[in-house]
XYZ file of C-alpha atoms in Angstrom:
368
model
C 51.888 110.933 72.662
C 51.930 107.265 71.645
C 51.353 107.675 67.722
C 54.201 110.549 68.461
C 56.443 107.637 69.964
C 57.058 106.173 66.719
C 59.479 104.244 70.406
C 72.808 90.608 80.082
C 75.312 89.055 81.271
C 78.669 87.404 80.308
C 76.855 83.855 81.712
C 75.468 83.668 78.828
C 76.135 81.039 76.637
C 78.159 81.751 73.795
C 76.646 79.646 71.382
C 73.592 80.674 68.848
C 72.126 77.346 68.486
C 69.728 75.641 71.522
C 68.104 72.150 71.036
C 67.249 70.701 74.172
C 63.668 71.603 75.177
C 61.670 71.309 78.630
C 58.213 72.362 79.365
C 57.709 75.016 81.285
C 53.730 76.463 82.133
C 52.459 79.927 81.010
C 49.221 79.456 83.469
C 48.136 76.862 85.344
C 45.628 75.796 82.999
C 48.145 75.276 80.107
C 51.734 73.488 79.762
C 54.103 75.026 76.756
C 56.495 73.287 75.780
C 59.641 75.812 75.424
C 63.364 75.519 75.034
C 65.026 76.838 77.947
C 65.624 80.092 76.662
C 68.066 81.542 79.646
C 70.116 80.737 82.484
C 67.521 82.989 85.084
C 70.594 85.586 85.348
C 69.797 88.687 86.225
C 70.643 92.510 85.277
C 71.182 95.093 87.947
C 69.327 98.473 87.827
C 70.187 100.556 90.793
C 68.567 98.636 93.429
C 66.517 96.500 91.363
C 67.225 92.810 89.617
C 65.832 92.613 86.388
C 65.777 89.954 83.534
C 68.026 91.218 80.710
C 65.122 91.460 78.677
C 61.675 93.018 79.617
C 58.191 93.397 77.960
C 56.543 96.431 77.019
C 52.813 97.211 77.397
C 51.982 100.213 74.732
C 49.780 98.346 72.683
C 47.516 97.245 75.778
C 44.697 99.437 75.541
C 46.008 101.627 72.424
C 42.868 101.316 69.526
C 44.648 103.901 67.041
C 48.311 101.897 66.332
C 47.890 98.399 67.906
C 44.124 97.925 66.954
C 43.277 96.982 70.941
C 39.905 95.086 71.999
C 38.672 94.224 75.467
C 38.133 90.904 73.812
C 42.317 90.895 73.524
C 42.217 90.890 77.540
C 42.255 87.093 77.980
C 45.381 86.548 75.844
C 47.245 89.501 77.338
C 46.695 87.640 80.631
C 47.855 84.489 78.724
C 51.301 86.322 77.621
C 51.887 88.261 80.865
C 51.917 84.634 82.843
C 54.116 82.705 80.170
C 56.539 85.980 80.204
C 56.584 85.906 84.112
C 56.796 81.949 83.992
C 59.991 81.962 82.030
C 61.946 84.438 84.331
C 60.343 88.135 82.550
C 59.975 90.060 85.660
C 60.139 94.014 83.831
C 57.414 95.442 82.560
C 57.215 98.731 80.855
C 53.837 100.984 81.024
C 52.773 104.514 80.807
C 50.261 106.824 82.345
C 49.304 107.773 79.113
C 49.064 104.467 77.544
C 45.837 103.688 76.622
C 43.727 105.642 73.843
C 40.627 108.039 74.370
C 38.558 106.210 77.533
C 41.501 103.454 77.739
C 43.537 106.023 78.956
C 45.488 104.270 82.083
C 44.220 100.470 80.525
C 47.700 99.548 80.571
C 48.523 100.247 84.188
C 45.329 98.883 85.045
C 45.292 95.291 83.313
C 49.333 94.989 84.415
C 47.989 95.184 88.146
C 45.078 92.712 87.380
C 47.518 90.318 85.941
C 50.049 90.546 88.984
C 46.891 90.219 91.413
C 45.681 86.918 89.411
C 49.074 85.717 88.821
C 48.276 81.699 89.745
C 52.303 81.114 89.495
C 55.460 80.941 92.111
C 54.901 83.586 94.675
C 58.383 84.144 94.378
C 58.066 85.085 90.737
C 55.181 87.777 91.801
C 56.670 89.415 94.272
C 59.832 89.881 91.909
C 57.896 91.769 88.950
C 59.359 95.157 88.467
C 57.498 98.017 86.628
C 58.393 100.700 85.044
C 55.848 103.053 84.604
C 56.156 106.676 82.919
C 54.449 109.999 83.898
C 53.841 112.097 81.251
C 54.840 115.353 80.942
C 51.343 116.997 80.719
C 51.114 120.712 80.550
C 48.926 120.563 83.432
C 51.663 119.316 85.386
C 53.399 122.214 86.565
C 54.393 121.494 90.247
C 56.342 118.625 92.252
C 52.812 118.053 93.902
C 50.818 117.440 90.439
C 53.461 115.087 89.645
C 53.297 113.017 92.815
C 49.613 113.010 92.547
C 50.263 111.439 88.959
C 52.712 108.964 90.821
C 49.936 108.299 93.285
C 47.112 107.792 90.580
C 49.205 104.956 88.906
C 49.447 102.949 92.443
C 46.071 103.316 92.538
C 45.313 101.788 89.173
C 47.524 98.951 89.255
C 46.958 98.410 92.850
C 50.206 97.790 94.062
C 52.225 99.387 97.161
C 55.080 100.655 95.304
C 56.640 101.265 91.848
C 59.462 99.667 90.464
C 61.118 102.747 88.424
C 59.036 105.341 88.090
C 60.293 107.626 84.908
C 59.742 110.905 83.314
C 58.125 109.917 80.171
C 59.771 113.200 78.077
C 61.748 116.193 78.752
C 59.730 119.802 78.216
C 63.211 121.422 77.197
C 62.333 121.759 73.732
C 59.027 123.967 74.452
C 58.317 124.979 78.126
C 61.836 124.435 79.834
C 60.413 126.223 82.684
C 57.940 123.739 83.780
C 61.260 121.264 83.427
C 62.218 121.795 87.216
C 59.123 121.062 88.890
C 59.147 117.559 87.483
C 62.326 116.830 88.195
C 61.556 117.822 91.711
C 58.763 115.827 91.582
C 60.936 112.646 91.022
C 62.800 114.106 93.764
C 59.625 113.697 96.051
C 58.251 110.507 94.558
C 61.986 108.211 95.427
C 61.821 109.969 99.019
C 58.731 109.355 99.602
C 59.513 105.582 99.006
C 56.766 105.201 96.137
C 59.278 104.122 93.671
C 62.126 102.158 94.254
C 64.027 103.951 91.661
C 63.852 106.663 89.175
C 64.295 106.937 85.257
C 64.244 108.766 82.102
C 62.735 108.524 78.830
C 63.366 110.202 75.781
C 66.242 112.647 77.485
C 68.711 113.347 74.978
C 72.308 113.746 75.926
C 73.041 117.191 77.156
C 69.675 116.886 79.261
C 70.486 113.644 80.615
C 73.593 115.159 81.973
C 71.861 118.197 83.548
C 69.222 115.474 85.567
C 71.515 113.128 86.243
C 73.656 115.864 88.549
C 70.340 117.887 89.298
C 69.290 114.466 91.294
C 72.231 113.148 92.447
C 72.929 116.600 94.340
C 69.448 115.602 96.006
C 70.229 112.647 97.142
C 68.319 110.381 94.480
C 70.534 108.264 91.736
C 69.019 108.180 88.624
C 69.063 104.597 87.436
C 67.895 104.319 84.282
C 67.765 105.984 80.709
C 65.176 104.795 78.024
C 65.759 106.121 74.370
C 64.541 104.483 70.925
C 67.386 102.311 70.219
C 67.720 99.160 67.584
C 69.178 98.891 63.971
C 67.115 100.738 62.583
C 67.517 103.530 64.865
C 71.104 103.256 66.716
C 72.613 106.589 65.588
C 75.060 109.323 66.850
C 72.773 110.628 69.830
C 71.665 106.905 70.764
C 75.614 105.938 71.141
C 76.349 108.957 73.179
C 73.704 108.536 75.469
C 74.850 104.937 75.548
C 78.309 106.058 76.498
C 77.236 108.535 79.069
C 75.166 106.348 80.719
C 77.823 103.394 80.700
C 79.955 105.973 82.639
C 77.645 107.246 85.322
C 76.420 104.169 86.024
C 72.889 104.426 84.023
C 70.795 101.411 82.305
C 69.796 102.098 79.231
C 66.463 100.624 78.330
C 66.124 100.024 74.399
C 62.291 100.666 73.184
C 61.058 100.063 69.753
C 64.117 97.443 69.369
C 62.107 95.774 66.495
C 61.375 99.246 64.748
C 57.165 99.035 65.309
C 57.814 95.667 63.235
C 60.159 96.882 60.687
C 62.780 94.127 61.651
C 60.523 91.287 62.389
C 60.369 90.662 58.489
C 56.723 89.750 58.540
C 56.124 93.141 56.210
C 56.874 94.532 52.351
C 56.464 97.626 50.725
C 53.063 95.645 49.186
C 52.226 93.871 52.630
C 52.234 96.787 55.405
C 50.277 96.685 58.814
C 46.946 98.119 59.406
C 46.379 101.375 61.041
C 48.951 104.522 60.926
C 52.240 102.748 60.771
C 51.328 101.724 57.211
C 52.159 105.236 56.181
C 55.914 105.300 58.247
C 56.373 101.465 56.749
C 55.821 102.586 53.138
C 58.506 105.599 53.824
C 60.733 103.304 54.900
C 60.743 99.402 53.968
C 62.042 100.307 50.603
C 65.303 101.352 52.134
C 65.940 98.210 54.578
C 67.026 95.539 52.162
C 70.379 95.353 53.357
C 69.333 95.480 57.322
C 66.728 92.898 56.887
C 68.652 90.208 54.426
C 71.646 90.157 56.890
C 69.361 89.372 59.270
C 67.424 86.717 56.989
C 70.839 85.509 56.798
C 71.924 85.032 60.637
C 68.826 84.012 61.662
C 68.503 81.339 59.223
C 72.645 80.394 60.366
C 71.597 79.981 63.812
C 67.972 78.668 63.378
C 66.994 81.513 65.092
C 63.688 84.285 63.957
C 64.571 87.890 63.012
C 63.245 89.383 65.624
C 65.373 86.684 67.725
C 68.407 88.695 66.033
C 67.199 91.851 66.202
C 66.286 91.947 70.262
C 69.324 89.790 70.851
C 71.552 92.916 69.208
C 70.172 95.152 71.486
C 71.423 93.113 74.469
C 74.805 92.506 73.172
C 75.293 96.134 73.243
C 74.926 96.309 76.678
C 70.857 97.729 77.021
C 67.608 96.309 78.588
C 65.526 95.926 75.077
C 61.811 96.156 75.511
C 59.622 94.339 72.777
C 56.075 95.198 72.932
C 54.253 92.080 73.106
C 50.199 91.220 72.482
C 50.124 87.396 71.861
C 51.511 84.144 73.236
C 52.852 83.578 69.836
C 54.808 86.935 70.012
C 55.747 86.548 73.760
C 57.649 82.956 72.665
C 59.302 84.155 69.711
C 60.513 86.967 72.007
C 62.119 84.885 74.655
C 63.992 83.155 72.024
C 66.206 85.896 71.749
C 67.881 84.915 75.059
C 69.943 82.375 76.514
C 72.916 83.039 73.652
C 74.817 85.641 71.849
C 76.010 86.682 68.171
C 79.423 86.319 67.699
C 81.629 89.956 67.308
C 81.619 88.838 63.464
C 77.788 88.942 63.417
C 77.377 91.803 65.241
C 79.864 93.448 62.663
C 77.972 92.303 59.888
C 74.549 93.982 61.250
C 76.067 97.422 61.871
C 77.713 97.156 58.549
C 74.517 96.167 56.893
C 72.131 98.771 58.975
C 74.645 102.110 57.644
C 73.928 100.642 53.890
C 70.421 101.022 54.297
C 69.182 104.393 53.622
C 66.687 104.625 55.694
C 66.507 105.374 59.375
C 63.674 105.108 61.612
C 61.851 108.599 62.663
C 63.121 109.834 65.816
C 60.566 110.509 69.142
C 59.750 114.303 68.414
C 60.207 115.381 72.109
C 63.517 113.641 72.275
C 65.724 116.473 73.274
C 69.579 117.273 73.003
């Protein structure tokens, strides 16, 4: 599944530039000199208050696509500490994250890092874990889906999950399984195992169906997670965003950097290692207009291309969850907060995206 998933507020300052700096600890043993990224405002997600950007943990435990090794765990923990110290309290994971024997590793690491966090207790208490439960073919009953939720709680060694999400819809290939999974979401909510429920990879029609189904059972659908970026903003994404806005569902944007294609770090002659290289080789040659616009705006505002791409997602009213696996990546992503692109810059980026002939491949589990 992981390989196939090739997956705010008005208080923000309107200025793109930020020159002041302060010392903020990423861990008790290390001080990093960082800018004041944002004014610690939160976004409402149902009963929860979360940071306007979260961090994704798909790479934690994934050897195939992201080259994970257990020797990385120390830096992953430093990365987590840095994020929490700087106000990030939303972390997205899944029970299927981790390849082979490492299945579930992402959840295990998150739970460990939360327990061992030595910063302010208030920050530790406010952490929101959003995990996704896979619609495996052997999960055929609400009880089996409920068991999956309990297994995630056990792996993370936490009392309650912040947002429990159905990882994908089975409507495309096993429609009879779908209702059981929906009933599983209702059960985990009613039993207090999760504070809120959401979905991932749901298209417009299925999104409305599950919203109505859950509402009739007294369970609000709080989030919808889809691939959303300058590289993948098509008619379906815009329709999903409009539905979310009208129904009070918060849209979580996964792959806001297009698996790294919007970072400016790769070219057709400088590709990433592993399976991503095949995809990059197909798409990168058609991204010149978009990458040029990102670079121009970044240079003008003393930002980086990833920061501009993530900030675009925030300006569109979504909660982006860029993946992180190093302190350097976390520092850079944090720089996407505390400022807003101008309306002219938004238009420039969206025009460049339309002029770029290549787009991101959509998740095969995305429904209509």
